[in-house]
Amino acid sequence: MTARPQLPDRAPRAKGVPTALDGLLVVDFTRVVAGPACTQTLADFGAEVIKIENPDGGDDTRSYEHADLAGESAAFVSLNRNKRGIALDFTKSEACDIARELIARADVVVENFSAGVMKKYALDYASVAPNNPRLVYCSISAYGRQGPFAARPGFDPITQAESGFMSLNGFPDGPPVRTGTPVIDMATGMSACNAILLALLARDRLGRGQHVEVALFDIALSLTGFYGMTYLMTGVNQSRFGNSPNGSPSVGLCDASDAPFYIACANDRLYRRLVIDVLGRPDLANRSEFADRRSRSANKEKLRAILAGIFAQDIRENWVARMKAANIPVGYLRTVEEAFNSPEVRARHRTSQIPHPAAGSVPNIEQPISLGLTPVSDPIAAPLLGEHTKEVLSKTLGYDDARIAALAEAGVFGTTKATADVGGNGAA
């Protein structure tokens, strides 16, 4: 059995330092990837995020198969840090009333349900905005909330396929390939976070909130980047280039005698530095067929074969050392295990372990954004299903124990163990 990596405890943030989003209340109706990625960023920077889940299993990612600790999946743990979790059964009218009370106090609502779900329970923007005109309400969907495709379901790989994004990934002689991680979901979560922060800035000027939308398909299309723009400008359909964009022979994966590495000599200056300073082959810089980027691309197979023959003559570590000394962009091709045990990860303190109520501790991958004056909050592990239901109802909404117990008796919080504790004296 593979051993779990040993991680250091996380060093706490300095006392008394403010967070960027102190005092912001976010009601989070999202699940799976894009929405939770968005709200986790808000939570990391100090927003109070209340994650509302169906008590019957909760967020789909809770049962994802990648890995789990004490029944909590890697997917759920990685996307729901720093949130307080409550469980509400929306088939009970009292649960919808609780959700509306929370929204009435909120600065932000984020939802990524299928079309019509929020409206069905009178939790859509049109229903809740009159009682909270300063509310910023973010909807995340596959194809937008309006138009002929609004009701169409979709997930990250579908939008990768339909947007042309997937057609750009892979090798020219192979099929299109989806990215290993759900990059469209993650980019959509980032964009939704940006949209919310923009709307909050606008609220300071305009005095009111607004409805913002982000669609996976739109994000996927935008990520075709300059390949999409090339088609619009020329009509030329861009396709796959493997590890070398535009087939450049001096950008891509190279094989040393023992292991692969990646170089990125995309311009003439870096190419000349490579062949002269590192390879000792000034002839490869002076020959007309390799003298500039366009010539090298036109003769890419010939140059690629020459470079491959040279790189095969020595081990990777020696090539990487020479290129680093010559200030050439170079990197190891690492597995996930190698990457997470790399000196870069250790030096930049990218991983740690944090306490968890069921597992004892869970791994933590640090928030990648850094703010000098308002650093991230100390991370708190993703909540157990319904873990903070009683706390939210009492502290945020002011419910007394008798009212909470009556709601629990009515089944508003479901019947799981975590939610069953709400009706008693347990700290759920």
Coordinates of C-alpha atoms in Angstrom, one line a residue:
M1 CA 0.0 0.0 0.0
T2 CA 1.4 3.4 -0.9
A3 CA 2.2 5.6 2.1
R4 CA 0.5 8.9 2.5
P5 CA 3.0 11.8 2.2
Q6 CA 4.1 13.4 5.5
L7 CA 3.3 17.1 5.5
P8 CA 4.1 19.8 8.0
D9 CA 1.5 21.5 10.1
R10 CA 0.6 24.9 8.6
A11 CA 2.1 28.0 10.2
P12 CA -0.7 30.3 11.4
R13 CA -1.0 33.8 10.0
A14 CA 0.1 36.8 12.1
K15 CA -2.4 37.8 14.7
G16 CA -4.5 40.9 14.1
V17 CA -3.8 41.0 10.4
P18 CA -7.1 41.7 8.5
T19 CA -8.4 39.6 5.6
A20 CA -9.4 41.1 2.2
L21 CA -13.0 40.1 2.5
D22 CA -13.7 40.5 6.2
G23 CA -17.4 40.8 7.0
L24 CA -18.6 39.6 3.6
L25 CA -21.4 37.0 3.9
V26 CA -21.6 34.5 1.0
V27 CA -24.5 32.0 0.6
D28 CA -23.2 29.1 -1.5
F29 CA -25.6 26.9 -3.3
T30 CA -22.9 25.4 -5.5
R31 CA -21.6 21.9 -6.0
V32 CA -19.1 19.8 -8.0
V33 CA -16.1 22.0 -9.2
A34 CA -16.6 25.4 -10.8
G35 CA -18.9 26.9 -8.1
P36 CA -17.0 25.5 -5.1
A37 CA -13.7 26.6 -6.6
C38 CA -15.1 30.2 -6.8
T39 CA -16.5 30.3 -3.3
Q40 CA -13.4 28.6 -1.8
T41 CA -11.3 31.6 -3.0
L42 CA -13.8 34.0 -1.4
A43 CA -13.6 32.0 1.8
D44 CA -9.8 31.8 1.8
F45 CA -9.6 35.6 1.8
G46 CA -11.9 36.0 4.8
A47 CA -15.5 35.9 3.5
E48 CA -17.9 33.9 5.7
V49 CA -19.1 31.3 3.2
I50 CA -22.2 29.2 4.2
K51 CA -22.4 26.1 2.0
I52 CA -25.9 24.8 1.6
E53 CA -26.2 21.1 0.7
N54 CA -28.9 18.5 0.2
P55 CA -28.9 16.3 3.3
D56 CA -29.3 13.2 1.0
G57 CA -25.6 12.8 0.1
G58 CA -24.7 16.5 -0.3
D59 CA -22.3 17.8 -2.9
D60 CA -21.7 15.2 -5.6
T61 CA -17.9 15.4 -5.1
R62 CA -18.3 14.0 -1.6
S63 CA -18.5 10.5 -3.2
Y64 CA -15.9 11.0 -5.9
E65 CA -13.6 8.0 -6.3
H66 CA -10.1 9.6 -6.4
A67 CA -9.3 9.1 -2.7
D68 CA -10.8 9.7 0.7
L69 CA -10.0 10.2 4.4
A70 CA -12.6 9.3 6.9
G71 CA -15.2 9.2 4.1
E72 CA -14.3 12.7 2.8
S73 CA -13.1 12.6 -0.8
A74 CA -10.1 14.3 -2.2
A75 CA -12.3 16.3 -4.6
F76 CA -14.5 17.7 -1.8
V77 CA -11.7 18.4 0.6
S78 CA -9.8 20.3 -2.1
L79 CA -12.7 22.5 -3.1
N80 CA -14.5 23.4 0.1
R81 CA -11.9 24.7 2.6
N82 CA -12.9 27.5 5.0
K83 CA -16.6 27.1 4.5
R84 CA -19.4 26.4 7.1
G85 CA -21.7 23.7 5.9
I86 CA -25.4 23.3 6.6
A87 CA -27.9 20.8 5.2
L88 CA -31.4 21.8 4.1
D89 CA -34.1 19.7 2.4
F90 CA -35.7 22.1 0.0
T91 CA -38.8 19.9 -0.4
K92 CA -39.7 21.3 3.1
S93 CA -41.0 24.9 2.9
E94 CA -39.2 25.7 6.1
A95 CA -35.9 25.0 4.5
C96 CA -36.6 27.4 1.7
D97 CA -37.6 30.0 4.3
I98 CA -34.2 29.5 6.0
A99 CA -32.4 29.9 2.7
R100 CA -34.3 33.2 2.0
E101 CA -33.4 34.5 5.5
L102 CA -29.8 33.8 4.8
I103 CA -29.9 35.5 1.4
A104 CA -31.6 38.5 2.9
R105 CA -28.5 39.0 5.1
A106 CA -26.0 38.1 2.4
D107 CA -23.6 40.2 0.3
V108 CA -23.2 37.4 -2.3
V109 CA -25.1 34.4 -3.5
V110 CA -23.5 31.8 -5.8
E111 CA -25.4 29.0 -7.5
N112 CA -24.8 26.5 -10.2
F113 CA -28.0 24.4 -10.3
S114 CA -29.6 23.3 -13.5
A115 CA -31.9 25.9 -15.1
G116 CA -35.1 26.6 -13.3
V117 CA -34.1 25.0 -9.9
M118 CA -33.6 28.2 -8.0
K119 CA -36.7 29.8 -9.5
K120 CA -38.7 26.7 -8.5
Y121 CA -38.0 27.5 -4.9
A122 CA -38.3 31.2 -5.3
L123 CA -34.5 31.6 -4.7
D124 CA -33.6 33.1 -8.1
Y125 CA -32.3 36.6 -8.4
A126 CA -35.7 38.1 -9.4
S127 CA -37.3 36.6 -6.3
V128 CA -34.7 37.6 -3.7
A129 CA -33.3 40.9 -5.0
P130 CA -36.3 43.1 -4.0
N131 CA -35.6 42.2 -0.3
N132 CA -31.8 42.7 -0.7
P133 CA -31.0 45.2 -3.5
R134 CA -27.3 45.3 -2.6
L135 CA -27.0 41.6 -3.3
V136 CA -24.5 40.3 -5.8
Y137 CA -26.0 37.1 -7.3
C138 CA -23.7 34.9 -9.4
S139 CA -25.1 32.1 -11.6
I140 CA -22.7 29.5 -13.1
S141 CA -24.0 27.3 -15.8
A142 CA -22.9 25.3 -18.9
Y143 CA -24.5 27.5 -21.6
G144 CA -25.9 30.6 -19.7
R145 CA -29.2 31.3 -18.1
Q146 CA -30.8 32.8 -21.2
G147 CA -31.2 31.7 -24.8
P148 CA -32.0 28.5 -26.5
F149 CA -29.3 26.4 -24.7
A150 CA -30.1 27.6 -21.2
A151 CA -31.8 24.3 -20.2
R152 CA -29.1 22.2 -21.7
P153 CA -26.9 20.4 -19.1
G154 CA -23.1 20.3 -19.6
F155 CA -19.9 19.6 -17.9
D156 CA -16.2 20.5 -18.3
P157 CA -15.3 17.8 -20.9
I158 CA -18.4 18.5 -23.0
T159 CA -17.6 22.2 -23.2
Q160 CA -13.9 21.3 -23.9
A161 CA -15.2 19.3 -26.9
E162 CA -17.7 21.7 -28.2
S163 CA -15.7 24.9 -27.9
G164 CA -12.8 23.7 -30.1
F165 CA -10.5 23.8 -27.0
M166 CA -10.1 20.0 -27.0
S167 CA -9.2 20.0 -30.7
L168 CA -6.0 21.9 -29.8
N169 CA -4.8 19.3 -27.2
G170 CA -2.8 16.2 -28.2
F171 CA -0.5 15.3 -31.1
P172 CA -1.1 16.0 -34.8
D173 CA -1.4 12.3 -35.6
G174 CA -3.6 11.4 -32.6
P175 CA -7.1 12.2 -31.4
P176 CA -8.1 15.3 -29.5
V177 CA -7.4 15.0 -25.8
R178 CA -9.2 16.6 -22.8
T179 CA -7.0 18.1 -20.1
G180 CA -6.2 15.8 -17.2
T181 CA -7.6 18.3 -14.6
P182 CA -11.0 20.0 -15.3
V183 CA -9.3 23.2 -16.5
I184 CA -12.6 24.7 -17.8
D185 CA -14.3 24.2 -14.5
M186 CA -11.4 25.8 -12.6
A187 CA -11.1 28.7 -15.0
T188 CA -14.8 29.2 -14.8
G189 CA -14.6 29.3 -11.0
M190 CA -11.8 31.9 -11.2
S191 CA -13.9 34.0 -13.7
A192 CA -16.9 33.8 -11.4
C193 CA -14.8 35.0 -8.5
N194 CA -13.6 37.9 -10.7
A195 CA -17.2 38.7 -11.7
I196 CA -18.3 38.8 -8.1
L197 CA -15.4 41.1 -7.0
L198 CA -16.1 43.4 -9.9
A199 CA -19.8 43.6 -9.0
L200 CA -18.8 44.3 -5.4
L201 CA -16.6 47.2 -6.5
A202 CA -19.5 48.5 -8.7
R203 CA -21.8 48.2 -5.7
D204 CA -19.7 50.7 -3.8
R205 CA -20.2 53.2 -6.6
L206 CA -23.7 52.4 -7.7
G207 CA -25.2 51.6 -4.3
R208 CA -26.8 48.3 -5.5
G209 CA -25.9 44.8 -6.4
Q210 CA -26.5 42.9 -9.7
H211 CA -26.9 39.5 -11.3
V212 CA -23.7 38.2 -12.9
E213 CA -23.3 35.1 -15.0
V214 CA -20.4 32.9 -16.1
A215 CA -20.9 30.0 -18.5
L216 CA -18.5 27.1 -19.0
F217 CA -18.9 27.2 -22.8
D218 CA -18.0 30.9 -22.9
I219 CA -14.9 30.3 -20.8
A220 CA -13.8 27.3 -22.9
L221 CA -14.2 29.3 -26.1
S222 CA -12.1 32.2 -24.7
L223 CA -9.4 29.7 -23.8
T224 CA -8.8 28.9 -27.4
G225 CA -6.9 32.2 -27.1
F226 CA -4.8 33.2 -30.1
Y227 CA -5.6 30.0 -31.9
G228 CA -9.2 31.1 -32.0
M229 CA -8.2 34.6 -33.0
T230 CA -6.0 33.2 -35.8
Y231 CA -9.0 31.4 -37.3
L232 CA -11.1 34.6 -37.1
M233 CA -8.3 36.6 -38.8
T234 CA -7.4 34.1 -41.5
G235 CA -10.0 31.4 -41.7
V236 CA -7.3 28.8 -41.1
N237 CA -8.4 26.1 -38.7
Q238 CA -5.8 25.6 -36.1
S239 CA -5.1 22.0 -34.8
R240 CA -2.9 20.0 -32.5
F241 CA 0.8 20.6 -32.1
G242 CA 1.6 18.3 -29.3
N243 CA 4.2 19.6 -26.9
S244 CA 5.6 22.1 -29.5
P245 CA 3.3 25.1 -30.2
N246 CA 3.2 25.8 -34.0
G247 CA 5.6 22.8 -34.3
S248 CA 8.6 24.8 -33.1
P249 CA 11.6 22.4 -32.9
S250 CA 13.2 24.3 -30.0
V251 CA 10.1 24.3 -27.8
G252 CA 8.8 21.1 -26.3
L253 CA 9.7 17.8 -24.7
C254 CA 13.3 16.5 -25.2
D255 CA 14.8 13.2 -24.3
A256 CA 18.1 13.0 -22.6
S257 CA 19.9 9.7 -22.3
D258 CA 18.0 8.9 -19.1
A259 CA 14.9 11.0 -18.8
P260 CA 12.8 13.7 -20.5
F261 CA 12.9 17.5 -19.9
Y262 CA 11.1 20.5 -21.4
I263 CA 12.7 23.5 -23.0
A264 CA 11.1 26.8 -24.3
C265 CA 13.4 28.6 -26.7
A266 CA 10.7 30.3 -28.5
N267 CA 12.6 33.3 -29.9
D268 CA 15.8 33.9 -31.8
R269 CA 17.7 35.1 -28.8
L270 CA 17.0 32.1 -26.7
Y271 CA 17.6 29.7 -29.6
R272 CA 21.0 31.2 -30.3
R273 CA 21.9 30.9 -26.6
L274 CA 20.8 27.3 -26.7
V275 CA 22.8 26.1 -29.7
I276 CA 25.9 28.3 -29.1
D277 CA 26.3 28.5 -25.3
V278 CA 24.9 25.1 -24.3
L279 CA 25.3 22.8 -27.3
G280 CA 28.5 24.4 -28.7
R281 CA 27.0 24.3 -32.2
P282 CA 27.2 27.8 -33.7
D283 CA 26.6 26.3 -37.1
L284 CA 23.0 25.6 -36.1
A285 CA 22.5 29.3 -35.5
N286 CA 24.3 30.5 -38.6
R287 CA 22.8 28.2 -41.2
S288 CA 20.1 30.0 -43.2
E289 CA 17.6 27.1 -42.8
F290 CA 17.7 27.6 -39.0
A291 CA 18.6 31.3 -38.7
D292 CA 15.2 32.6 -37.6
R293 CA 11.9 31.3 -36.2
R294 CA 10.1 31.0 -39.5
S295 CA 13.0 29.1 -41.1
R296 CA 13.3 26.8 -38.1
S297 CA 9.5 26.0 -38.3
A298 CA 9.8 25.3 -42.1
N299 CA 12.7 22.9 -41.4
K300 CA 11.4 21.7 -38.1
E301 CA 11.8 17.9 -38.7
K302 CA 15.4 18.3 -39.7
L303 CA 16.3 20.5 -36.8
R304 CA 14.3 18.4 -34.3
A305 CA 16.3 15.3 -35.4
I306 CA 19.6 17.1 -34.9
L307 CA 18.7 18.3 -31.4
A308 CA 17.4 14.9 -30.4
G309 CA 20.7 13.3 -31.4
I310 CA 22.6 15.8 -29.3
F311 CA 20.4 15.5 -26.2
A312 CA 20.6 11.7 -26.3
Q313 CA 24.4 12.0 -25.6
D314 CA 24.1 13.1 -22.0
I315 CA 21.9 12.7 -18.9
R316 CA 19.1 15.0 -18.0
E317 CA 20.6 16.5 -14.9
N318 CA 23.6 17.7 -16.9
W319 CA 21.5 19.3 -19.6
V320 CA 19.3 21.1 -17.1
A321 CA 22.2 22.4 -15.2
R322 CA 23.9 23.8 -18.4
M323 CA 20.6 25.4 -19.5
K324 CA 20.0 27.0 -16.1
A325 CA 23.5 28.4 -16.1
A326 CA 22.8 29.9 -19.5
N327 CA 19.4 31.3 -18.3
I328 CA 17.4 29.2 -20.7
P329 CA 13.8 28.3 -19.7
V330 CA 14.0 24.6 -18.9
G331 CA 12.1 22.2 -16.6
Y332 CA 11.9 18.6 -15.5
L333 CA 9.0 16.5 -16.7
R334 CA 7.6 15.4 -13.3
T335 CA 4.9 13.0 -12.1
V336 CA 2.5 14.4 -9.6
E337 CA 4.5 12.6 -6.9
E338 CA 7.7 14.2 -8.0
A339 CA 6.2 17.6 -8.3
F340 CA 4.7 17.6 -4.8
N341 CA 8.1 16.5 -3.4
S342 CA 10.0 19.0 -5.4
P343 CA 12.3 21.7 -4.0
E344 CA 10.0 24.4 -5.5
V345 CA 7.0 23.1 -3.5
R346 CA 9.0 22.9 -0.3
A347 CA 10.7 26.3 -0.7
R348 CA 7.4 28.0 -1.5
H349 CA 5.5 26.2 1.3
R350 CA 2.8 25.0 -1.0
T351 CA 1.5 22.1 1.0
S352 CA 0.7 21.4 4.7
Q353 CA -1.7 19.5 6.8
I354 CA -4.7 21.0 8.7
P355 CA -7.0 19.5 11.4
H356 CA -10.1 17.6 10.3
P357 CA -12.9 16.6 12.7
A358 CA -13.2 13.0 11.3
A359 CA -9.8 12.2 9.7
G360 CA -7.6 13.9 12.3
S361 CA -5.9 15.9 9.6
V362 CA -6.1 16.3 5.9
P363 CA -3.6 17.6 3.3
N364 CA -3.8 21.2 2.3
I365 CA -2.7 22.8 -1.0
E366 CA -2.2 26.5 -0.4
Q367 CA -4.2 29.2 -2.1
P368 CA -2.1 30.3 -5.1
I369 CA -2.9 34.0 -4.7
S370 CA -0.8 36.1 -2.4
L371 CA -1.8 39.6 -0.9
G372 CA 0.8 41.5 1.1
L373 CA -1.5 43.4 3.5
T374 CA -4.4 40.9 3.7
P375 CA -3.1 37.4 3.5
V376 CA -5.4 34.3 3.3
S377 CA -7.3 33.1 6.3
D378 CA -5.9 30.1 8.3
P379 CA -7.3 27.2 6.4
I380 CA -10.2 25.2 8.0
A381 CA -11.0 21.8 6.5
A382 CA -14.0 21.3 4.3
P383 CA -17.1 20.7 6.4
L384 CA -18.8 17.4 7.2
L385 CA -22.3 17.2 5.7
G386 CA -24.4 19.5 7.8
E387 CA -21.6 20.1 10.3
H388 CA -22.5 23.8 11.0
T389 CA -26.2 23.7 10.6
K390 CA -27.0 24.5 14.3
E391 CA -24.3 27.1 14.5
V392 CA -25.4 29.0 11.4
L393 CA -29.1 29.0 12.5
S394 CA -28.3 30.2 16.0
K395 CA -25.4 32.6 15.4
T396 CA -26.3 33.9 11.9
L397 CA -30.1 33.8 12.0
G398 CA -30.7 34.0 15.8
Y399 CA -32.8 30.8 16.1
D400 CA -33.2 29.5 19.6
D401 CA -32.7 25.8 20.5
A402 CA -36.4 25.1 20.6
R403 CA -37.0 26.4 17.1
I404 CA -34.0 24.5 15.8
A405 CA -35.2 21.3 17.5
A406 CA -38.7 21.7 16.0
L407 CA -37.2 22.1 12.5
A408 CA -35.0 19.1 13.0
E409 CA -38.1 17.1 14.1
A410 CA -39.9 18.2 10.9
G411 CA -37.0 16.8 8.8
V412 CA -35.8 20.1 7.4
F413 CA -32.2 19.1 7.9
G414 CA -32.6 15.5 6.7
T415 CA -31.8 12.4 8.6
T416 CA -28.0 11.9 8.3
K417 CA -25.9 11.6 11.5
A418 CA -24.4 15.1 11.2
T419 CA -27.8 16.6 10.7
A420 CA -29.5 14.4 13.3
D421 CA -27.2 16.0 15.9
V422 CA -28.8 19.4 15.2
G423 CA -31.9 18.6 17.1
G424 CA -30.0 17.5 20.2
N425 CA -27.2 19.1 22.2
G426 CA -24.4 18.2 19.8
A427 CA -22.3 20.9 18.1
A428 CA -23.5 20.3 14.6

